[in-house]
mmCIF file of C-alpha atoms in Angstrom:
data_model
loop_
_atom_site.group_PDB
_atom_site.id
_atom_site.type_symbol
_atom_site.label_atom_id
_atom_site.label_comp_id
_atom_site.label_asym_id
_atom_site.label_seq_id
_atom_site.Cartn_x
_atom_site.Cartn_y
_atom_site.Cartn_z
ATOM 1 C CA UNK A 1 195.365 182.827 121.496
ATOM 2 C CA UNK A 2 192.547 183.656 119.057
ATOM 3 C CA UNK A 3 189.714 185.475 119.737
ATOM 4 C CA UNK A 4 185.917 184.210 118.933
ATOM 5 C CA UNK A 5 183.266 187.014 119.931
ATOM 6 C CA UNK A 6 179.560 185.515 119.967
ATOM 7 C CA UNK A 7 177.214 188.160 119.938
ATOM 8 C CA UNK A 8 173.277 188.702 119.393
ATOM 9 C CA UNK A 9 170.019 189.554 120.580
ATOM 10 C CA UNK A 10 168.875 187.855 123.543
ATOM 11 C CA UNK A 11 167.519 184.843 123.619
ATOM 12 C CA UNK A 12 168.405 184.272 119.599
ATOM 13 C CA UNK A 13 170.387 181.334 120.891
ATOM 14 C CA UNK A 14 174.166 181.817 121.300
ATOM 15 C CA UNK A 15 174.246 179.907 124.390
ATOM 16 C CA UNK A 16 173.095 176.720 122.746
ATOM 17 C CA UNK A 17 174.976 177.028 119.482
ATOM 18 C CA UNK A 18 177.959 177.671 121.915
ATOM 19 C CA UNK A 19 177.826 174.524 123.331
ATOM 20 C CA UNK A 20 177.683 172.696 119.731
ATOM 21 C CA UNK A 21 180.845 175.100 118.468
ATOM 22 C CA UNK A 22 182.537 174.277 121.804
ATOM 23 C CA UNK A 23 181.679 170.081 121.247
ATOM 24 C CA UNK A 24 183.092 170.524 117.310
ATOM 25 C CA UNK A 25 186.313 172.457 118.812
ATOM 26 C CA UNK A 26 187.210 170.050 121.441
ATOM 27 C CA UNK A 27 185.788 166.848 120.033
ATOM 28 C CA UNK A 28 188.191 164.188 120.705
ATOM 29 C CA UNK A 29 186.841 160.886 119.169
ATOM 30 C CA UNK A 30 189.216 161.343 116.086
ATOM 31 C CA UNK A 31 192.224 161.329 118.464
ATOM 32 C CA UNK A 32 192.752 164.721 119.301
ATOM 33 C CA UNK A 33 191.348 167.916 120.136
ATOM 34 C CA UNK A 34 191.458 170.515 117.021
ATOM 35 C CA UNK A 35 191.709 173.497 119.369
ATOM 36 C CA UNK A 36 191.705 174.063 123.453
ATOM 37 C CA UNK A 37 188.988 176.205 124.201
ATOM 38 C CA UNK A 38 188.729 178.567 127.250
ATOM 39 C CA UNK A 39 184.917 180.054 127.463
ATOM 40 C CA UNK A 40 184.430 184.088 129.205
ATOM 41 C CA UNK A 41 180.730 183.991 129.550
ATOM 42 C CA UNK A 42 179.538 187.837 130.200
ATOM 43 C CA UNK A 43 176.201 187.915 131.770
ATOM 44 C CA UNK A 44 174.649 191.641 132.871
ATOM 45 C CA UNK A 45 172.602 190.831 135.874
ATOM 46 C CA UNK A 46 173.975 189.453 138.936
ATOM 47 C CA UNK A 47 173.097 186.147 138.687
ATOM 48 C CA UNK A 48 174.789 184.265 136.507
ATOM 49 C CA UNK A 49 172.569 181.320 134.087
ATOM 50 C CA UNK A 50 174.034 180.532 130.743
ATOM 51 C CA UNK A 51 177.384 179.962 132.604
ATOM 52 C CA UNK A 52 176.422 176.805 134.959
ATOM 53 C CA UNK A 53 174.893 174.771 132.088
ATOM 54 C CA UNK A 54 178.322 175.610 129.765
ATOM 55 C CA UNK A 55 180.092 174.204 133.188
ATOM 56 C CA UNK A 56 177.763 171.555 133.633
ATOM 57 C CA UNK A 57 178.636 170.183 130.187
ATOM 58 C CA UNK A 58 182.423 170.399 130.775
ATOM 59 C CA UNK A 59 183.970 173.038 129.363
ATOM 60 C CA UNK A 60 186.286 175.247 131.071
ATOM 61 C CA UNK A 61 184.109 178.619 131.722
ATOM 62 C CA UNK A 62 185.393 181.910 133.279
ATOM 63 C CA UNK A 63 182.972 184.780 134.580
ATOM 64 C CA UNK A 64 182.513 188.157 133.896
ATOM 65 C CA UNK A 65 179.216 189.052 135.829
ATOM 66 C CA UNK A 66 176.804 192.441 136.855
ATOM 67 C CA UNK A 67 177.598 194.360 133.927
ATOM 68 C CA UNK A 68 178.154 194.466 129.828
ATOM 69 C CA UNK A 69 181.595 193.971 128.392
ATOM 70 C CA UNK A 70 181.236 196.245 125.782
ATOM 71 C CA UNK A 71 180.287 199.254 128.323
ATOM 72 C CA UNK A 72 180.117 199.121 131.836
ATOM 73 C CA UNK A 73 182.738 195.598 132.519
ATOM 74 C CA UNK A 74 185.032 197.051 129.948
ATOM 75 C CA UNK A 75 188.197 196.912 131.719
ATOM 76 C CA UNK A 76 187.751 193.746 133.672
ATOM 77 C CA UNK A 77 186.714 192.203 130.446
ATOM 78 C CA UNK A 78 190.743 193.052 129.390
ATOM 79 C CA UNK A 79 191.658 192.116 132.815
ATOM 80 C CA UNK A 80 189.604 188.329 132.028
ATOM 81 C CA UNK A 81 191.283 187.970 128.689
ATOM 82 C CA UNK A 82 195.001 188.520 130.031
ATOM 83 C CA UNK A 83 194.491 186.034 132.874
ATOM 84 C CA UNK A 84 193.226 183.765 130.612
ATOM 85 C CA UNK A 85 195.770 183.731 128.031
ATOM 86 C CA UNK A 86 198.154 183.695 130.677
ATOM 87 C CA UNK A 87 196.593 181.040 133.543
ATOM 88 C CA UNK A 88 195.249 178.440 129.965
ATOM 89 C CA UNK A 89 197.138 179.517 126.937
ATOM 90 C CA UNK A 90 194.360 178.221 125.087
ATOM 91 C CA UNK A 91 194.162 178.172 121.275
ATOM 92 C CA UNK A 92 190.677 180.013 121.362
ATOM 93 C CA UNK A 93 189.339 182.163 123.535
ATOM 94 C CA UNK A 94 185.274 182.346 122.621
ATOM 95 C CA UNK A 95 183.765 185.438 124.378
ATOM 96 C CA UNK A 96 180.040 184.932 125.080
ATOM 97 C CA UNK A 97 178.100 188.582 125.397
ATOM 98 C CA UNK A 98 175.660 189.623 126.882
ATOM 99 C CA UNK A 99 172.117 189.920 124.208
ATOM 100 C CA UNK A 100 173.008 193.248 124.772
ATOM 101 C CA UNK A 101 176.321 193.984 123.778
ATOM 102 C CA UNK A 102 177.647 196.088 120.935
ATOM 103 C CA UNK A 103 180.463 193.253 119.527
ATOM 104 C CA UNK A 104 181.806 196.188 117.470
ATOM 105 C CA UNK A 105 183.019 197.904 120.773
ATOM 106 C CA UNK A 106 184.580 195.211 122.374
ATOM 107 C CA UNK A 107 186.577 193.740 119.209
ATOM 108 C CA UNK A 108 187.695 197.556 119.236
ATOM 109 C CA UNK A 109 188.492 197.616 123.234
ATOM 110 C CA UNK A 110 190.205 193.910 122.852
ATOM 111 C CA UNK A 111 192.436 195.678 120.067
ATOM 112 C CA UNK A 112 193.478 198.704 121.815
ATOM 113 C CA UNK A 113 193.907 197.715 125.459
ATOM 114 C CA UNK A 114 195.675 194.018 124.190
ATOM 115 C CA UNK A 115 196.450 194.058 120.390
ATOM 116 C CA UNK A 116 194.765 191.472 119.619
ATOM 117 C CA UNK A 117 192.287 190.843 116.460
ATOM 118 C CA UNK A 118 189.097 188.909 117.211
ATOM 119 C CA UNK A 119 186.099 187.249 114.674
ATOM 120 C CA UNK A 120 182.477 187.930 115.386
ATOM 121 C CA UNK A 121 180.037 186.215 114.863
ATOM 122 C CA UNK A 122 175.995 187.159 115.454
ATOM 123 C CA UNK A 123 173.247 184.960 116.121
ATOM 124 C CA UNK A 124 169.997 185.959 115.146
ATOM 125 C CA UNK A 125 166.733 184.981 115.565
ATOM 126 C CA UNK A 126 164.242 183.712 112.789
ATOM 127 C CA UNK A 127 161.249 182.993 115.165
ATOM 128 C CA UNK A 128 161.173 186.762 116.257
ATOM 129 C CA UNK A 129 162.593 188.697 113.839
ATOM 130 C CA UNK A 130 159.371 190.253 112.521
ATOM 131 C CA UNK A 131 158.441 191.345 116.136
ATOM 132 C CA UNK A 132 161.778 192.773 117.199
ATOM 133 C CA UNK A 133 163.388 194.662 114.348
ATOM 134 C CA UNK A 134 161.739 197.556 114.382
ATOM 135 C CA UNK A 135 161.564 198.108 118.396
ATOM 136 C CA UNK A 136 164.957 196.699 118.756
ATOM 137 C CA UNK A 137 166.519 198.055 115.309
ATOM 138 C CA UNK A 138 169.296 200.128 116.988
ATOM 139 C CA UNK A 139 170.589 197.714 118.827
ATOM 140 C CA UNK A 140 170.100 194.679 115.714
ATOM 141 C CA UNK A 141 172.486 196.819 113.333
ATOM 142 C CA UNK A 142 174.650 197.700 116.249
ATOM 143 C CA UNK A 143 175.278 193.679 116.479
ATOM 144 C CA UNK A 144 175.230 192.515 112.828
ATOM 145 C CA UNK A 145 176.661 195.527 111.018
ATOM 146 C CA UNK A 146 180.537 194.130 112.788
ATOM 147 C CA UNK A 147 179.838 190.321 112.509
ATOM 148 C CA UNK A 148 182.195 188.414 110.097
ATOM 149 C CA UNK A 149 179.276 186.008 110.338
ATOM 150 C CA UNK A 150 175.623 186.060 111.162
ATOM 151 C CA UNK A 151 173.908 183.127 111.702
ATOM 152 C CA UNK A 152 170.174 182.952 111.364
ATOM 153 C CA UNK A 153 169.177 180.984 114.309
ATOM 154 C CA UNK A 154 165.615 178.682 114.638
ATOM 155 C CA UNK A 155 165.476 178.540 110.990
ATOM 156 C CA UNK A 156 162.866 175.907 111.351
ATOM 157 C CA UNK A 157 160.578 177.814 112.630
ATOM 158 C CA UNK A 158 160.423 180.453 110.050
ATOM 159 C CA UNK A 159 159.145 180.284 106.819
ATOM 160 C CA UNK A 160 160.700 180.763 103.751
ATOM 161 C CA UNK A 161 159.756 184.312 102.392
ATOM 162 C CA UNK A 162 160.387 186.024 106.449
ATOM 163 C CA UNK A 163 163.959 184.133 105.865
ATOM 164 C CA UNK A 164 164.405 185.683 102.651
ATOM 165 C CA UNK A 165 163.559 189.259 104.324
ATOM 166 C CA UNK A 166 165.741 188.495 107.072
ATOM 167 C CA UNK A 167 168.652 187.994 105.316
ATOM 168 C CA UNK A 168 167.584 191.421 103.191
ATOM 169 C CA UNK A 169 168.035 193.066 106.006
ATOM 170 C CA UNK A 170 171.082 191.812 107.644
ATOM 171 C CA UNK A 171 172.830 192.600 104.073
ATOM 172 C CA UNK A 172 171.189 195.719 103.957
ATOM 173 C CA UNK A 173 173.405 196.309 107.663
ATOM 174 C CA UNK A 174 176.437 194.242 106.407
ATOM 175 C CA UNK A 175 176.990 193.147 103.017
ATOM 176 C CA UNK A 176 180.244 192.037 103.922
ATOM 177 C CA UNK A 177 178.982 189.247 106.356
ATOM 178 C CA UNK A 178 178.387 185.443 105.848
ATOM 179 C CA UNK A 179 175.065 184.759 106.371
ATOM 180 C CA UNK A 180 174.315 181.076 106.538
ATOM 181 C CA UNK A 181 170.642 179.675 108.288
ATOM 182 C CA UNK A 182 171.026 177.278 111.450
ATOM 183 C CA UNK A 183 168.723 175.526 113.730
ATOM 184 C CA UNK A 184 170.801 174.999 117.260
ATOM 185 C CA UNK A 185 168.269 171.736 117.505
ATOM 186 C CA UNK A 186 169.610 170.146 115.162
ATOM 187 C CA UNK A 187 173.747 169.726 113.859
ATOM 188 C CA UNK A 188 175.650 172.506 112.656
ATOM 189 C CA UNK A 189 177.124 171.455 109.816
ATOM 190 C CA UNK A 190 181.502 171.953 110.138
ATOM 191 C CA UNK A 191 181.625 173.959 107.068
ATOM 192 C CA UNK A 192 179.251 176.256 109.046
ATOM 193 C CA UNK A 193 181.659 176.073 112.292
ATOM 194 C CA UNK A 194 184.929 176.669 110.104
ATOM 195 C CA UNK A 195 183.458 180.047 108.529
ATOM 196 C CA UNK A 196 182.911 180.704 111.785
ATOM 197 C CA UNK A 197 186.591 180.103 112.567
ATOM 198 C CA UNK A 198 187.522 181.982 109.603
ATOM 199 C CA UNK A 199 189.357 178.097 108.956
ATOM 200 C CA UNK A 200 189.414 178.575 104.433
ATOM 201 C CA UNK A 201 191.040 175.512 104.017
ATOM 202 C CA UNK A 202 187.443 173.752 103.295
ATOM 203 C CA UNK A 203 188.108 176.192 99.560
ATOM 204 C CA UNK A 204 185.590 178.531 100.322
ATOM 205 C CA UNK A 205 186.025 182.316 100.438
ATOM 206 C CA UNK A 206 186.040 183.327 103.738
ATOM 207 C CA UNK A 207 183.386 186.105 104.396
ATOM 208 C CA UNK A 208 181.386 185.805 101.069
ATOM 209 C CA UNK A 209 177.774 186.575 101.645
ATOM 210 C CA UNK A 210 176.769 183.143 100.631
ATOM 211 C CA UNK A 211 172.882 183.071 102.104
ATOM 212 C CA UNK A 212 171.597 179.380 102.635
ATOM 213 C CA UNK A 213 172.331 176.657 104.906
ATOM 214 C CA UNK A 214 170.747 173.733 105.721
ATOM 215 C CA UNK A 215 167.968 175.769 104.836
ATOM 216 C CA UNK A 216 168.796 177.397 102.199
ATOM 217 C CA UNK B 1 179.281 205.083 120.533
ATOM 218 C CA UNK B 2 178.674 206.227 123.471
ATOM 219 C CA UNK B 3 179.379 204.162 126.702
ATOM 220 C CA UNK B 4 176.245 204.585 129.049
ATOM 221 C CA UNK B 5 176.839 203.869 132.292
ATOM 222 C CA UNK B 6 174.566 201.093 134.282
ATOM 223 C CA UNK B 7 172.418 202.289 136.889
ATOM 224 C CA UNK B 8 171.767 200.585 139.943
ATOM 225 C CA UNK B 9 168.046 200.849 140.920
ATOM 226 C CA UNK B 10 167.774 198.616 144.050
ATOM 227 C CA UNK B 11 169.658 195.706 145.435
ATOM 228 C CA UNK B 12 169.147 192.838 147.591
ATOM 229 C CA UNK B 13 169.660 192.991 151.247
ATOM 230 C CA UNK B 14 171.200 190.562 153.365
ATOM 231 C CA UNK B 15 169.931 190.802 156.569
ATOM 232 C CA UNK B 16 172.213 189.499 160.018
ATOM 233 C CA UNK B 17 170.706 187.102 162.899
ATOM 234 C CA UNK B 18 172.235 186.896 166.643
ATOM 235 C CA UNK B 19 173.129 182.976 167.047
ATOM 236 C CA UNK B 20 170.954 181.615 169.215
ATOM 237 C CA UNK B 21 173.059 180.020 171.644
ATOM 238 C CA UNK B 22 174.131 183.986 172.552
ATOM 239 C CA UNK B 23 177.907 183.338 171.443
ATOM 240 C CA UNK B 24 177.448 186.866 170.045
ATOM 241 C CA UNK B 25 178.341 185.281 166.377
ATOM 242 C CA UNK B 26 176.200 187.105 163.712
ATOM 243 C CA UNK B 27 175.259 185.066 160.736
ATOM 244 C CA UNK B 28 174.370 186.639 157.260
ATOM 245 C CA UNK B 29 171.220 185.716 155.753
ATOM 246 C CA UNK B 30 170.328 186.160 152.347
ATOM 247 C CA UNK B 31 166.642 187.100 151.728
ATOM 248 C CA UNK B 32 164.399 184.706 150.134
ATOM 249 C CA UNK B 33 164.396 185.445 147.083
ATOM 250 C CA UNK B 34 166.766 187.868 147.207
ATOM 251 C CA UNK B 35 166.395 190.133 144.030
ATOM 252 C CA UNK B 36 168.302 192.647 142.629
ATOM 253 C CA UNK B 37 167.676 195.412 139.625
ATOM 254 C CA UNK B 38 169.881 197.387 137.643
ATOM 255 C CA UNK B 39 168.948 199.118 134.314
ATOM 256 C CA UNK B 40 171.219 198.850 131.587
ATOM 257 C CA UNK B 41 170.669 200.821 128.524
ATOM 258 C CA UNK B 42 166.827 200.619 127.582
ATOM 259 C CA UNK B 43 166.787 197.380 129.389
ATOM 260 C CA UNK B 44 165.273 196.460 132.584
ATOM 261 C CA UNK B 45 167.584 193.341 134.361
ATOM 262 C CA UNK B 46 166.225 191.528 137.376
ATOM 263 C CA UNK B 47 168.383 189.007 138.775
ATOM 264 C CA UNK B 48 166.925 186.700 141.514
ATOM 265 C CA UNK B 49 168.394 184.192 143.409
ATOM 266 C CA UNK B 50 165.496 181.792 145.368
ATOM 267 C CA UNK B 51 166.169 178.330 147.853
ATOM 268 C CA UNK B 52 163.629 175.879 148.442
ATOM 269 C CA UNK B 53 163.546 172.140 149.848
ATOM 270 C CA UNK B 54 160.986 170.108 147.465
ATOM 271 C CA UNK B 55 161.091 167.478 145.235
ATOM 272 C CA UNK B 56 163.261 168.641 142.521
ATOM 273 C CA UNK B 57 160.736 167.082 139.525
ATOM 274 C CA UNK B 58 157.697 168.640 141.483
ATOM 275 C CA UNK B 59 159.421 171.843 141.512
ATOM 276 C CA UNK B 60 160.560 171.881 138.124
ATOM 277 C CA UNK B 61 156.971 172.073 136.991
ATOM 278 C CA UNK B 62 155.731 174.768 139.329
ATOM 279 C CA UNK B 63 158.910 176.723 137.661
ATOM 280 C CA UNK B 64 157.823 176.148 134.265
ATOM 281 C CA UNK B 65 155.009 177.279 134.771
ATOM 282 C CA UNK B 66 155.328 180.122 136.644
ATOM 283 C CA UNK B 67 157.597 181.528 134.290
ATOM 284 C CA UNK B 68 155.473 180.726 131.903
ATOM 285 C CA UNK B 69 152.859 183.180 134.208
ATOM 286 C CA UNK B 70 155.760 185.850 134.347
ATOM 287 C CA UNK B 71 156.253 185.932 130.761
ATOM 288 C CA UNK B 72 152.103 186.508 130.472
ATOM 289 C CA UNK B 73 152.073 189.262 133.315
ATOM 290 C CA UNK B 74 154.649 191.036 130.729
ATOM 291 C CA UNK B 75 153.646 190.910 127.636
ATOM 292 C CA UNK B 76 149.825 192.109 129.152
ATOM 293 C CA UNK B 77 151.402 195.057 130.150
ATOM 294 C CA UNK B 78 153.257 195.681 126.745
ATOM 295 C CA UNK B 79 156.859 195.341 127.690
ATOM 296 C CA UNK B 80 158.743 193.634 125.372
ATOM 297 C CA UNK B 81 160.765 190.015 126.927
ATOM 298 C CA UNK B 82 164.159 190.017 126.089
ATOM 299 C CA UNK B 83 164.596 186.477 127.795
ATOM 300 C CA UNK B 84 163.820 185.496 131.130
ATOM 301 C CA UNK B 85 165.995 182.366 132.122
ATOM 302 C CA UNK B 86 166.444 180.375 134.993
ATOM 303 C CA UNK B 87 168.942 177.873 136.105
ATOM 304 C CA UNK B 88 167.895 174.821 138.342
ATOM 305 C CA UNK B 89 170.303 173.629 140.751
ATOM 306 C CA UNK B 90 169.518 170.924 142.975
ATOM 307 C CA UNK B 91 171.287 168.908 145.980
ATOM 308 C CA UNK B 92 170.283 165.849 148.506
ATOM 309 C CA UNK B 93 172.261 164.531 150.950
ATOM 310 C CA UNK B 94 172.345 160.911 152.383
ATOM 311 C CA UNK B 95 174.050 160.217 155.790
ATOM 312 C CA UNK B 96 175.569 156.217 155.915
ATOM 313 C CA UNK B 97 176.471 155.007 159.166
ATOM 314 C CA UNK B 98 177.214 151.375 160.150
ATOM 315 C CA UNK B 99 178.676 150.385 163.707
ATOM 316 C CA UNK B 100 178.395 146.403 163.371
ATOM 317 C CA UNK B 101 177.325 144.813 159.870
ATOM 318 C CA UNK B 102 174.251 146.469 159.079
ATOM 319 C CA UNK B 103 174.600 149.891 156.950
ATOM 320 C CA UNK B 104 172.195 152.266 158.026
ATOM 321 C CA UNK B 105 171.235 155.217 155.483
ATOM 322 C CA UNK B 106 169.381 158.218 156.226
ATOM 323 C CA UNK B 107 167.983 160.573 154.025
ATOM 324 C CA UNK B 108 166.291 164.414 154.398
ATOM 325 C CA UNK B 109 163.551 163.115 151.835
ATOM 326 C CA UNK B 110 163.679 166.288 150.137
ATOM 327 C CA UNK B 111 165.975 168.126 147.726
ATOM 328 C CA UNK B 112 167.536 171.641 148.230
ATOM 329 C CA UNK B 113 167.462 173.681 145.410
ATOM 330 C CA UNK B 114 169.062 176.831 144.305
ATOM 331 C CA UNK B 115 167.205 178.586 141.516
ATOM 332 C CA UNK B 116 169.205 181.560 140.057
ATOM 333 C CA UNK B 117 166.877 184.067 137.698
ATOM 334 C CA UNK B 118 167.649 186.557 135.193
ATOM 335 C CA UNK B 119 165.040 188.529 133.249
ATOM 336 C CA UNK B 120 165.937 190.840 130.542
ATOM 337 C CA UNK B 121 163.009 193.108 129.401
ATOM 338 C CA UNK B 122 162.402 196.400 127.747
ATOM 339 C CA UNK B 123 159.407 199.023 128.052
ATOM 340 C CA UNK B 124 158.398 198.580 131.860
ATOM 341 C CA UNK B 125 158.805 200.105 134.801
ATOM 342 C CA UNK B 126 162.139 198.528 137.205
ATOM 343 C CA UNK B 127 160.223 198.373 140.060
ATOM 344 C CA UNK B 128 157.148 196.547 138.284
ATOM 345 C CA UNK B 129 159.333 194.268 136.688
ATOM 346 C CA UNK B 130 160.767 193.406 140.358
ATOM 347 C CA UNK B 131 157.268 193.344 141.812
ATOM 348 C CA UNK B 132 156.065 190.479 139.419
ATOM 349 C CA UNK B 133 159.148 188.183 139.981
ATOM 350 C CA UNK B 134 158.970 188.944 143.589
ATOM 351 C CA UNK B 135 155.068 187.425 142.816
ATOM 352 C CA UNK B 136 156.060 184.880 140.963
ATOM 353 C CA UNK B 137 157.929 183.665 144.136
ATOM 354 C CA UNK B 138 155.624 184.456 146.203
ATOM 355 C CA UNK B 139 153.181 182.098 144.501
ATOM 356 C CA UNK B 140 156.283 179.221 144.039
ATOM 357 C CA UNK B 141 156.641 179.274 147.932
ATOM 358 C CA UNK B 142 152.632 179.298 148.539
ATOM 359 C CA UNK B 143 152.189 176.122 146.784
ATOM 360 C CA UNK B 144 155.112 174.831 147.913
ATOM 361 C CA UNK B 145 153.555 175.043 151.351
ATOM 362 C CA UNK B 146 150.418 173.274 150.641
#
């Protein structure tokens, strides 16, 4: 079982890009599935939101509720990930976090407690990116400075020079990262998806910092 | 990094009823809404759970809006929204009966819903932040009344 964490800032949009990765991953009109997909969606209050609509649509969801998986739910979150492997044997395992979750310390707890290697990737979010980075900065670099990829989520509703600033300073925090611009509106293309995946068999490096998009 | 541990500020309470046929069976009853805040990190998190028996359409447009009032009751007092999301669950059950030919269907007229809250937000006060959902229902179950 491989491990997909999908982390950023709340509301930058990981629950609706989810639900496109999740359609691309289990799409079956060519004949078959590409992977099975099992979905832990880790939400910190007590009632749980993201998770009904991800049911609603289909996919098979698992809880981890009241508390963040990189802190506080730490050891059920180990707990979730054994049964899961165990109950589904699923190909991929896609961890949702909570907006506030440090990625970075839950691929590290994942490793340790279960051996296991996981991708990250971070959603960002173009529309408020101005207004949170400085307020929220700690946090920001806490989520993008571990991502294998960053998307830059709403896209569309940025222009281009705050793009090109954003993507300054999410190099600036991890040169290492892909950085490619989405808008969850509209579809992702695969290429996007596969990075995601860390899938290079489309020929392109995996990780480069390649900028650009669909709006790039 | 440090782990920081989440605090529990207040929590819902379910109160208990005496049946009222005096069988001596207590039934738990969730307050409505029943809301619940814990602080995690810098965050404030107010969960909410809320029932109501109303159209489901007519209700989905009070709840747009008056989230779109919560979100304005925040940002005046200069916290900063993380999100504040809301799911909208809704149920209505029809009774069929038939004893000769004739199919006979009764209906409550009204949906139940289940609305389940969470709102993330930074730079106010946990027990404000509880206050103005607690409002925001308030006002949901006053117009739901006229």
């Amino acid at each position: 079982m491989k491990l997909l964490i999908l982390g950023g800032f709340l509301g930058s949009g990981k629950t609706s890009l989810l639900m496109q990765l999740a359609h691309y991953m289990t799409d079956t009109s060519g004949g078959t599935a590409l992977y099975r997909v099992v979905i832990l969606e880790n939400e910190v209050g007590r009632e749980g939101v993201d998770d009904r609509l991800l049911k609603s649509s289909g996919y098979n969801v698992e809880n981890l509720f009241a508390g963040c998986a990189c802190c506080t739910v730490g050891g059920e979150l180990v707990t979730a990930v054994s049964a899961i492997e165990k109950d589904y044997g699923p190909d991929w395992m896609i961890l949702e976090t909570t907006g506030l979750a440090y990625p970075g310390l839950i691929r590290d707890n994942l490793c340790h407690a279960l051996g296991k290697e996981s991708r990250i990737c971070t959603v960002t979010d173009a529309s408020r990116w101005a207004r949170i980075k400085i307020p929220m900065a700690e946090l920001l670099a806490g989520q993008i400075s571990c991502a294998d990829t960053v998307l830059i989520n709403k896209a569309d509703l940025a222009g281009e020079e705050t793009l090109e600033g954003m993507e300054a300073d999410i190099r600036e925090m991890n040169p290492a990262a892909g950085v490619r611009r989405v808008s969850a509106l509209e579809e992702i293309p695969t290429e996007i998806w596969d990075r995601v995946l860390g899938r290079t068999d489309h020929g392109t490096e995996e990780n480069a910092p390649d900028g650009g998009g669909p709006y790039g | 990094m440090e782990q920081k541990k989440m605090r529990p500020m207040a929590v819902g309470r379910t109160g208990e009823k005496t049946d009222i046929r005096g069988t001596g069976v207590k039934k738990a009853v969730r307050e409505n809404p029943e809301i619940s805040v814990i602080l995690q990190e810098s965050a404030v998190v107010v969960s909410a759970f809320y029932q109501a028996k109303i159209g489901r359409e007519v209700f989905a447009e009070m709840l747009r809006q008056g989230l779109g009032g919560l979100a304005e009751e925040f940002e005046t007092r200069g916290a900063v929204i993380g999100h504040i999301k809301a799911s909208l669950d809704s149920q209505r059950t029809e009774m069929f009966s038939v004893t000769e030919r004739e199919v006979y269907v009764k209906s409550s007229g009204e949906d139940e819903l289940c609305i389940r809250l969470a709102a993330i937000v930074f730079m106010v006060d946990p027990q404000l932040a509880a206050a103005l959902v607690r409002e925001m229902f308030a006002d949901l179950d006053r117009k739901i009344r006229k």
